[in-house]
mmCIF file of C-alpha atoms in Angstrom:
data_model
loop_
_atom_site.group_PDB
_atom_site.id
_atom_site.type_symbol
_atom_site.label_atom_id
_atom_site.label_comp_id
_atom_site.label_asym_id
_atom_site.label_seq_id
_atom_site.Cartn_x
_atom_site.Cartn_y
_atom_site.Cartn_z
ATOM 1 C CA UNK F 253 98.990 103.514 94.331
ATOM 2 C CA UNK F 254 100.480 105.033 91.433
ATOM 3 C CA UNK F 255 101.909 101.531 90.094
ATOM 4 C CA UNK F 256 98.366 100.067 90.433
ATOM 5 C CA UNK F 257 96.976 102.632 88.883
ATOM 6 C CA UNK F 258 99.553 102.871 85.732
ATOM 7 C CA UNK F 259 98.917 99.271 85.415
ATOM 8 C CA UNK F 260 95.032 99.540 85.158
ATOM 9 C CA UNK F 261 95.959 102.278 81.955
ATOM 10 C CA UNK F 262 98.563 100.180 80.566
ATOM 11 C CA UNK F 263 101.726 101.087 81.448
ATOM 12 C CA UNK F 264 102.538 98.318 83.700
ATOM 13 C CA UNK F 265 101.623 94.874 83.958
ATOM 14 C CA UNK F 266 102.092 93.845 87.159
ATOM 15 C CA UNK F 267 100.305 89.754 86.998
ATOM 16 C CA UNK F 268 100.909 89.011 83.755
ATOM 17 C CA UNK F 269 100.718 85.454 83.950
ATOM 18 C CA UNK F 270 96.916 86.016 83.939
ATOM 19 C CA UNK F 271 97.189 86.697 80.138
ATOM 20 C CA UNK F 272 100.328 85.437 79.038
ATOM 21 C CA UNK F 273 101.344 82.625 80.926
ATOM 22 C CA UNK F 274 104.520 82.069 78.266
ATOM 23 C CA UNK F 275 105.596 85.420 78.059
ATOM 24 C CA UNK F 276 108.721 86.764 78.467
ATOM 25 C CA UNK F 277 109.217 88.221 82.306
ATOM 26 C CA UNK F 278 111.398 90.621 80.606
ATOM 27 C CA UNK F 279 109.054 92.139 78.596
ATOM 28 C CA UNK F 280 106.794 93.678 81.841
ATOM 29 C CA UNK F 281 107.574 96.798 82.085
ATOM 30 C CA UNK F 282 106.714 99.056 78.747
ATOM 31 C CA UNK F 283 106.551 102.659 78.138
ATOM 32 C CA UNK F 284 104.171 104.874 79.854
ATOM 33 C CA UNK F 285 100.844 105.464 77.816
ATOM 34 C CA UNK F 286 100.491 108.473 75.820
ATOM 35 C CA UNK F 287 98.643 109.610 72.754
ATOM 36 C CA UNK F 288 98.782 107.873 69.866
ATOM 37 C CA UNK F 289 100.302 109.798 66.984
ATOM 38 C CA UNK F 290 97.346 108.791 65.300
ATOM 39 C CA UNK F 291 94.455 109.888 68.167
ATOM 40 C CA UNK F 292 94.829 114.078 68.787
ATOM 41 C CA UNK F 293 95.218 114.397 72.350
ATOM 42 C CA UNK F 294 92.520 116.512 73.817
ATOM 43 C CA UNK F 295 93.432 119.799 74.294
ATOM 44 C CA UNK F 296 94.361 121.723 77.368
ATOM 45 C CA UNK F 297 91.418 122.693 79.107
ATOM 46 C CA UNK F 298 91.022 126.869 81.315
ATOM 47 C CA UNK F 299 92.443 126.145 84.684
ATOM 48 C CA UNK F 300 90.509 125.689 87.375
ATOM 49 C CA UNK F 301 87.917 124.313 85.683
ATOM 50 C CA UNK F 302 86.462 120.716 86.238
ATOM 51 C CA UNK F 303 88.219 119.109 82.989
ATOM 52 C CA UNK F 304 91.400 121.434 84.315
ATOM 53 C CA UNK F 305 91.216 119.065 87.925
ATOM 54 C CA UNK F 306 90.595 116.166 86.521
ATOM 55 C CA UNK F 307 93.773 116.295 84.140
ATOM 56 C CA UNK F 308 95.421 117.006 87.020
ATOM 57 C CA UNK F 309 94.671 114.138 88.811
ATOM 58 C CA UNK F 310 95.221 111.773 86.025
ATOM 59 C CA UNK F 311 98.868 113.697 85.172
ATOM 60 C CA UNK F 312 99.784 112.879 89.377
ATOM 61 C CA UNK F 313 100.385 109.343 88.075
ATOM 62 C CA UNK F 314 102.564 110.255 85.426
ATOM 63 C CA UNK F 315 103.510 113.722 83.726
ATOM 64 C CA UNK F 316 103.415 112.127 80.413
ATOM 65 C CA UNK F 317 99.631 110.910 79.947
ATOM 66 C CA UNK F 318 97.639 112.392 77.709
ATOM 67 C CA UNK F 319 94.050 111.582 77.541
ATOM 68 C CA UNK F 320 92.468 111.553 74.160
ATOM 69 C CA UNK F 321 89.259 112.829 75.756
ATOM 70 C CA UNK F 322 88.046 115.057 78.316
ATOM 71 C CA UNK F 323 83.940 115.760 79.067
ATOM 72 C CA UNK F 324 81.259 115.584 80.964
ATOM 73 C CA UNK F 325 81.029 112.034 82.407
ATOM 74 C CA UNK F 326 77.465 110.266 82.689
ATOM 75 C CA UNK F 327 77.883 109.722 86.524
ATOM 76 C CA UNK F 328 76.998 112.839 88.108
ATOM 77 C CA UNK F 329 79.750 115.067 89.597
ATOM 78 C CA UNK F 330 82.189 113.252 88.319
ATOM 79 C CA UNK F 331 84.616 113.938 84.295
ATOM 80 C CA UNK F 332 85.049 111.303 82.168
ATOM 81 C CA UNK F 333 88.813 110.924 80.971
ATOM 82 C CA UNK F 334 90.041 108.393 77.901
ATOM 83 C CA UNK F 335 93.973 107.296 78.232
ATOM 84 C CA UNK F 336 94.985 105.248 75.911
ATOM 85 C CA UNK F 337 91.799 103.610 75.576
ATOM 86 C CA UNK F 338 90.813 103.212 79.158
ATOM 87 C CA UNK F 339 88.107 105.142 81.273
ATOM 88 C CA UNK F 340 88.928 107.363 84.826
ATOM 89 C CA UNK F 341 86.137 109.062 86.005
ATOM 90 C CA UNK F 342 87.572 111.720 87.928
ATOM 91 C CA UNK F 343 85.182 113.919 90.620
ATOM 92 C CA UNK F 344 84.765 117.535 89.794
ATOM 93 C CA UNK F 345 86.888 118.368 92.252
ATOM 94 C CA UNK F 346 89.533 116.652 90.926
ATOM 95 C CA UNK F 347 90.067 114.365 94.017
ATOM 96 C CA UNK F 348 88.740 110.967 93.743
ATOM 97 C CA UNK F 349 89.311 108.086 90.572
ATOM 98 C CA UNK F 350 86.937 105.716 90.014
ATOM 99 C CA UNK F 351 88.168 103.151 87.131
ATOM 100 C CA UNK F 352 85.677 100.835 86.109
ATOM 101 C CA UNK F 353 87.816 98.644 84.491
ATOM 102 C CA UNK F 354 89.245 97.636 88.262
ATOM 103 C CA UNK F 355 85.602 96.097 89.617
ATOM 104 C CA UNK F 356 84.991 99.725 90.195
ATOM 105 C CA UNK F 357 88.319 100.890 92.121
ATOM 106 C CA UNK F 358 88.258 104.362 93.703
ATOM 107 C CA UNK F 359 91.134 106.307 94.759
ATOM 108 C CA UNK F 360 91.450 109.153 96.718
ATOM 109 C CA UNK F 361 94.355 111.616 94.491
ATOM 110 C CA UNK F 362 95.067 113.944 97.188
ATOM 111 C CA UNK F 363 95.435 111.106 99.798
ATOM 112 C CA UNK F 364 97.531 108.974 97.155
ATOM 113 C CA UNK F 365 95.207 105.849 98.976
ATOM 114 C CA UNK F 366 93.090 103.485 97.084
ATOM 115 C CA UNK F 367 90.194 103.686 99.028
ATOM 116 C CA UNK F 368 89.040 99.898 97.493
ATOM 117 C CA UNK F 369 92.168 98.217 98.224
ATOM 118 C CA UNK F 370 91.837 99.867 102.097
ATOM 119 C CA UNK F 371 88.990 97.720 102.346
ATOM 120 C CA UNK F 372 89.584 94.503 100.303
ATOM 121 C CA UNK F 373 93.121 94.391 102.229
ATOM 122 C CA UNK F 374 90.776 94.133 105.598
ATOM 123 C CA UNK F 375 89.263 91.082 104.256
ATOM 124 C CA UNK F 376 92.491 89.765 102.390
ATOM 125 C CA UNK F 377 94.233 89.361 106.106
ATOM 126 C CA UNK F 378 91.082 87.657 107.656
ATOM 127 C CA UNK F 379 91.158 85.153 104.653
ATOM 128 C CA UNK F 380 94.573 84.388 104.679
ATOM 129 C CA UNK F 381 93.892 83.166 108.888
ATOM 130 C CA UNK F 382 92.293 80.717 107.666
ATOM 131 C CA UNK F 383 94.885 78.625 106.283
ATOM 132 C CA UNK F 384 96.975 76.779 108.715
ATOM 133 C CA UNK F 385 101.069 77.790 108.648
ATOM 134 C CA UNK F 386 102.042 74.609 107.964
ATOM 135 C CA UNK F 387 99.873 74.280 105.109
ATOM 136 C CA UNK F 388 102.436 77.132 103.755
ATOM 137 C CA UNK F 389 105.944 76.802 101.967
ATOM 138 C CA UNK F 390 108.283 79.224 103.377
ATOM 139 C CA UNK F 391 111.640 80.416 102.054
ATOM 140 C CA UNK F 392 112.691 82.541 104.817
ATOM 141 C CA UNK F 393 115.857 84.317 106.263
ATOM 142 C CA UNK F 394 117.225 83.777 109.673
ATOM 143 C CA UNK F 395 115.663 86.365 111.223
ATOM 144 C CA UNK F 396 113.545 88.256 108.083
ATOM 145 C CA UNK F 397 111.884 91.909 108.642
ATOM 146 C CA UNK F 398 109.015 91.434 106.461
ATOM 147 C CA UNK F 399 106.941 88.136 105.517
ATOM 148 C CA UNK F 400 104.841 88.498 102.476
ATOM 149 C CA UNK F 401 102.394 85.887 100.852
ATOM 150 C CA UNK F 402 102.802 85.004 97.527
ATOM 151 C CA UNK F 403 99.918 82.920 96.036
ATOM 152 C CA UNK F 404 101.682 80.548 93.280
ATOM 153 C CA UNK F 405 101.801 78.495 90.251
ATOM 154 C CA UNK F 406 104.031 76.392 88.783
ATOM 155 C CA UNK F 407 103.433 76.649 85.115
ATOM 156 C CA UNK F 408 103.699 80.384 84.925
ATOM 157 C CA UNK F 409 106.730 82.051 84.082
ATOM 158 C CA UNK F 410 107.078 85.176 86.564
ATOM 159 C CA UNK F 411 106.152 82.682 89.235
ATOM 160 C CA UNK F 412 109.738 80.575 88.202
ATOM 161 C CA UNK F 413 111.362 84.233 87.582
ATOM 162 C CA UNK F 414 110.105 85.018 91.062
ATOM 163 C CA UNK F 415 111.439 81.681 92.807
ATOM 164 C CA UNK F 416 114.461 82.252 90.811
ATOM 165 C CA UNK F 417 115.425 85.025 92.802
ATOM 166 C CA UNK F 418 114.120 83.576 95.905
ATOM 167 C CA UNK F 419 117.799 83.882 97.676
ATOM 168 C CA UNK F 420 117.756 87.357 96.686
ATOM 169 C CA UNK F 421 113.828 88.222 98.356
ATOM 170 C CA UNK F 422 115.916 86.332 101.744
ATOM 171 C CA UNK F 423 118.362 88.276 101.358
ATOM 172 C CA UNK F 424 116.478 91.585 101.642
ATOM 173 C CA UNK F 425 115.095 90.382 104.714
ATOM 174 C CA UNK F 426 111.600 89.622 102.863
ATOM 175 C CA UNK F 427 110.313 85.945 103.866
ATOM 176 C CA UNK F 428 108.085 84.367 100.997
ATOM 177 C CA UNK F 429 105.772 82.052 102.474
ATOM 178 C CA UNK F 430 103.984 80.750 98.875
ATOM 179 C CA UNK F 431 100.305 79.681 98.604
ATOM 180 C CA UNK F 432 98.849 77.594 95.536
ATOM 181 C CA UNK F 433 96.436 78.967 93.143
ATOM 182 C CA UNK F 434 96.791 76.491 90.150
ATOM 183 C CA UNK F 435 95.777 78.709 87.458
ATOM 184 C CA UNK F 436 94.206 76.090 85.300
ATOM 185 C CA UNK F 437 91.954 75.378 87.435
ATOM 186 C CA UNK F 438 91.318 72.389 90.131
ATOM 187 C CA UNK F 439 91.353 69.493 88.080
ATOM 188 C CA UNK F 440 93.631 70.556 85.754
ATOM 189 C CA UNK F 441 96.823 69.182 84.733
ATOM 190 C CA UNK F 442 98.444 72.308 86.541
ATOM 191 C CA UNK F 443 96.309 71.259 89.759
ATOM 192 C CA UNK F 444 97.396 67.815 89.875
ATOM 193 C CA UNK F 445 101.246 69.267 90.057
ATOM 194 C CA UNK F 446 100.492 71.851 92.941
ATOM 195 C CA UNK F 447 98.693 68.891 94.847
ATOM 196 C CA UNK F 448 101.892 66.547 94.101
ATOM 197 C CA UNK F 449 103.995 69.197 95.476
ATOM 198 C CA UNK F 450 102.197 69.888 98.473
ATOM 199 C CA UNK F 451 102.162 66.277 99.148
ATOM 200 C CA UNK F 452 105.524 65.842 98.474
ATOM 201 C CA UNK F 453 107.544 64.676 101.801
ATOM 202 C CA UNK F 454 110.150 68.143 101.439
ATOM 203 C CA UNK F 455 107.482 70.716 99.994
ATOM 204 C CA UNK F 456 110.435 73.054 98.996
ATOM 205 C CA UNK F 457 112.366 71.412 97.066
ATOM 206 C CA UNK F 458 109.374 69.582 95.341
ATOM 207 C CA UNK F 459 108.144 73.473 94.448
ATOM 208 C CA UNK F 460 111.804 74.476 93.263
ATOM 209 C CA UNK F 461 111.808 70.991 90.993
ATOM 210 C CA UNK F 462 108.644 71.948 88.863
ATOM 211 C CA UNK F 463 109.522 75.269 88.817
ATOM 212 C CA UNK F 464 112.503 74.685 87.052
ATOM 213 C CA UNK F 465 110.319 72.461 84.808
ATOM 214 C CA UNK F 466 111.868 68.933 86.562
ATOM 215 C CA UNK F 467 109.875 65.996 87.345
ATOM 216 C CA UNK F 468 108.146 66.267 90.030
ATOM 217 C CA UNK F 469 106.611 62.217 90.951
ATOM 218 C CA UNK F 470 102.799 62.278 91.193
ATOM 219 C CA UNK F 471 100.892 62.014 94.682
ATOM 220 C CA UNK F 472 97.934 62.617 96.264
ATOM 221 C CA UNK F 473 97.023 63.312 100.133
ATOM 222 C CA UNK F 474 94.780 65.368 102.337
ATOM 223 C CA UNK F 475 95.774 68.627 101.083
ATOM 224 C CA UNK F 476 94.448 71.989 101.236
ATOM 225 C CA UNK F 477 95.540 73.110 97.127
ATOM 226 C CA UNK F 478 91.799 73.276 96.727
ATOM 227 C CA UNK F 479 91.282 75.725 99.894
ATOM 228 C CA UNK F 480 93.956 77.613 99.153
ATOM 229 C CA UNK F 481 92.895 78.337 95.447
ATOM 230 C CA UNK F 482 89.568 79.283 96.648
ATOM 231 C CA UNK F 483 90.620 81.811 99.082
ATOM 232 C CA UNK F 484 93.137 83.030 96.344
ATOM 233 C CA UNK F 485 89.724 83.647 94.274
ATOM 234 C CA UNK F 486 87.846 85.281 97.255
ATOM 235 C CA UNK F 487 91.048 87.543 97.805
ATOM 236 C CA UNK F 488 90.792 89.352 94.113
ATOM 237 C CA UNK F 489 93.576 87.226 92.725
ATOM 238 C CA UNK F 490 93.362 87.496 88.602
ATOM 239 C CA UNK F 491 96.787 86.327 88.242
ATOM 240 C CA UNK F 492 99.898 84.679 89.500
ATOM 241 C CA UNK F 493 102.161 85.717 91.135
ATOM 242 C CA UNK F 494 99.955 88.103 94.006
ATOM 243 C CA UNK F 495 101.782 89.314 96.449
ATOM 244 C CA UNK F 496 100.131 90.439 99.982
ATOM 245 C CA UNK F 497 101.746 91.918 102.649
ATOM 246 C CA UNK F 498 100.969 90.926 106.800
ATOM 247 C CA UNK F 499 98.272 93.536 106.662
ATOM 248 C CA UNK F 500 96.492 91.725 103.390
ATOM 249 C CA UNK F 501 97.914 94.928 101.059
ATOM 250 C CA UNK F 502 98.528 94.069 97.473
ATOM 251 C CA UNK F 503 102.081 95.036 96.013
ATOM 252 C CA UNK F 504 102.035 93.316 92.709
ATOM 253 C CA UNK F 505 103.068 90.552 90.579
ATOM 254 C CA UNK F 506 106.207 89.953 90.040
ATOM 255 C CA UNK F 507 108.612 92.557 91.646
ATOM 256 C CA UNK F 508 112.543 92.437 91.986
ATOM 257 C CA UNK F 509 113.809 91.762 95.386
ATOM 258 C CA UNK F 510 115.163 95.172 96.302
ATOM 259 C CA UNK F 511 112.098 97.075 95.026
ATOM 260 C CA UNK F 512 110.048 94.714 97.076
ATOM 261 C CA UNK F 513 112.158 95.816 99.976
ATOM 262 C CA UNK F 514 111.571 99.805 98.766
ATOM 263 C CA UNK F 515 107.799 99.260 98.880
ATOM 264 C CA UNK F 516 107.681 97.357 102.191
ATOM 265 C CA UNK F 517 110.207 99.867 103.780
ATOM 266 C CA UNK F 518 107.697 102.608 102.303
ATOM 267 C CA UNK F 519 104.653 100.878 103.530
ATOM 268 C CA UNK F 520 105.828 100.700 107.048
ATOM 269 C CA UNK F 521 107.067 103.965 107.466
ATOM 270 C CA UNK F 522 103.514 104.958 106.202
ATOM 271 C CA UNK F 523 102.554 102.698 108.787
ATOM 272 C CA UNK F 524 104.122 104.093 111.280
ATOM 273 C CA UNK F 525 103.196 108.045 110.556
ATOM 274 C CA UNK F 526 99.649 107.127 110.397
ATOM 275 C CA UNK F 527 99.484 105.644 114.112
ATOM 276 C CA UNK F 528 98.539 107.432 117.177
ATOM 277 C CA UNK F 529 101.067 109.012 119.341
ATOM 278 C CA UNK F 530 101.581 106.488 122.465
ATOM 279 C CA UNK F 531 100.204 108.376 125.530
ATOM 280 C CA UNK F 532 102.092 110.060 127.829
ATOM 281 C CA UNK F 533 102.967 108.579 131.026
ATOM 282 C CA UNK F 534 101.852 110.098 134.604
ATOM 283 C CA UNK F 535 105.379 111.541 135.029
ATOM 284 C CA UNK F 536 105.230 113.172 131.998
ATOM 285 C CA UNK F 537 101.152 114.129 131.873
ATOM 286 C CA UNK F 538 102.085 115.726 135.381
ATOM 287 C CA UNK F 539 101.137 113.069 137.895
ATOM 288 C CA UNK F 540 102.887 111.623 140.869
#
């Protein structure tokens, strides 16, 4: 949550092929946001009060922010906070973020859950059903613990850092199983590559070639590019690389291997504390 949410202020990008498709891949992580020297933070409101509780939440993503503004917000219930140049409207009670600039993301603070992504992860899952395994291209360990989707492009540059490192996701036990979302759009030039790939007789090695910029001969087929960049769309994707876990949860962009292994490891054991206890058996309950 607290990546997503440092990302929506700034502080991360986490797809950042969707506006700078020739950027540097070293260059996306930057400082966390703050006050500009030249905009007075706001000051320190009485605790307890609403503005108090709504700093609070903000500050639970990183001790550092400091919002430029603090007030009355024009939604009712709710504070209005400015960092670094962005909007959180934060409920009196300090416990749910609503940032508009996400499609209208709300988070629970307390919880640490995005309450959106809860539901568009639902929906995410059901989507990705739809398209057939072998329509997939999978890079995957012997026997992997995790198997994330990664929809993909060939032209953008964390994608190629990404496949890169692909021996490194294996070797974390993370299987990549990559869809296409040509970010040009169908038709484009970019299109026409993904399609050649996917119609290429070995997939994988016709994906590694035009990610490391190599000719990649032209062909066309029955393909499901098209299907998959739609569903990409449906999902929320804004930018490649996305990366969804089994359960349709988004966990970035571009992440290194062994932090993708942190999250997933973090994710299941969240997993696991949320189920229900497994009932008791009649021995145990008592019975014969």
């Amino acid at each position: 949550m607290k990546r997503t949410l440092l990302a929506v202020l700034g502080a991360i990008s986490l797809s950042a092929c969707a506006q700078a498709p020739d950027a540097d891949a070293g260059t996306s992580a930057k400082a966390p946001v703050v006050a500009s020297p030249m905009v007075p933070a706001a000051p320190e409101p009485a605790e307890g009060t609403p503005d108090a509780l709504a700093l609070k939440a903000v500050r639970t993503l990183s001790p550092n922010l400091q919002p430029e503004h603090i007030g009355a917000a024009p939604l009712p219930g709710f504070r209005e906070v400015i960092v670094g140049g962005q909007i959180v409207y934060v409920s009196d009670d300090g416990r749910y973020m609503f940032l508009p600039g996400q499609g209208g993301a709300l988070y629970d603070a307390v919880a640490e859950r995005n309450l959106s992504e809860d539901s568009l992860a639902g929906l995410r899952r059901d989507l990705l059903k739809t398209i057939p395994a072998s329509e997939r291209i999978v890079f995957a360990p012997a026997e992997p613990k995790y198997t994330v989707t990664v929809f993909t492009d060939v032209e953008c540059g964390y994608c190629r850092r990404l496949h890169s490192e692909i021996a490194e996701y294996n070797k974390q036990g993370i299987a990549i199983e990559y869809l296409a979302f040509p970010r040009m759009g169908i038709g484009s030039e970019d299109y026409n590559k993904m399609v050649s790939v996917w119609c290429a007789s070995d997939r994988k090695q016709a994906l590694t070639d035009a990610k490391a910029e190599k000719s990649v001969p032209e062909r066309d087929c029955k393909n499901t590019v098209t299907m998959q960049y739609n569903i990409g769309q449906r999902a929320g994707l804004t930018g490649t690389p996305m990366i969804l876990t089994e359960d349709g949860v988004q966990v970035g962009g571009y992440v290194p291997a062994e932090a993708l292994r942190q999250t997933l490891d973090k994710l299941a054991a969240s997993k696991a504390e949320a189920a229900p206890a497994p009932a008791a058996n009649a021995a145990a309950a008592g019975g014969v």
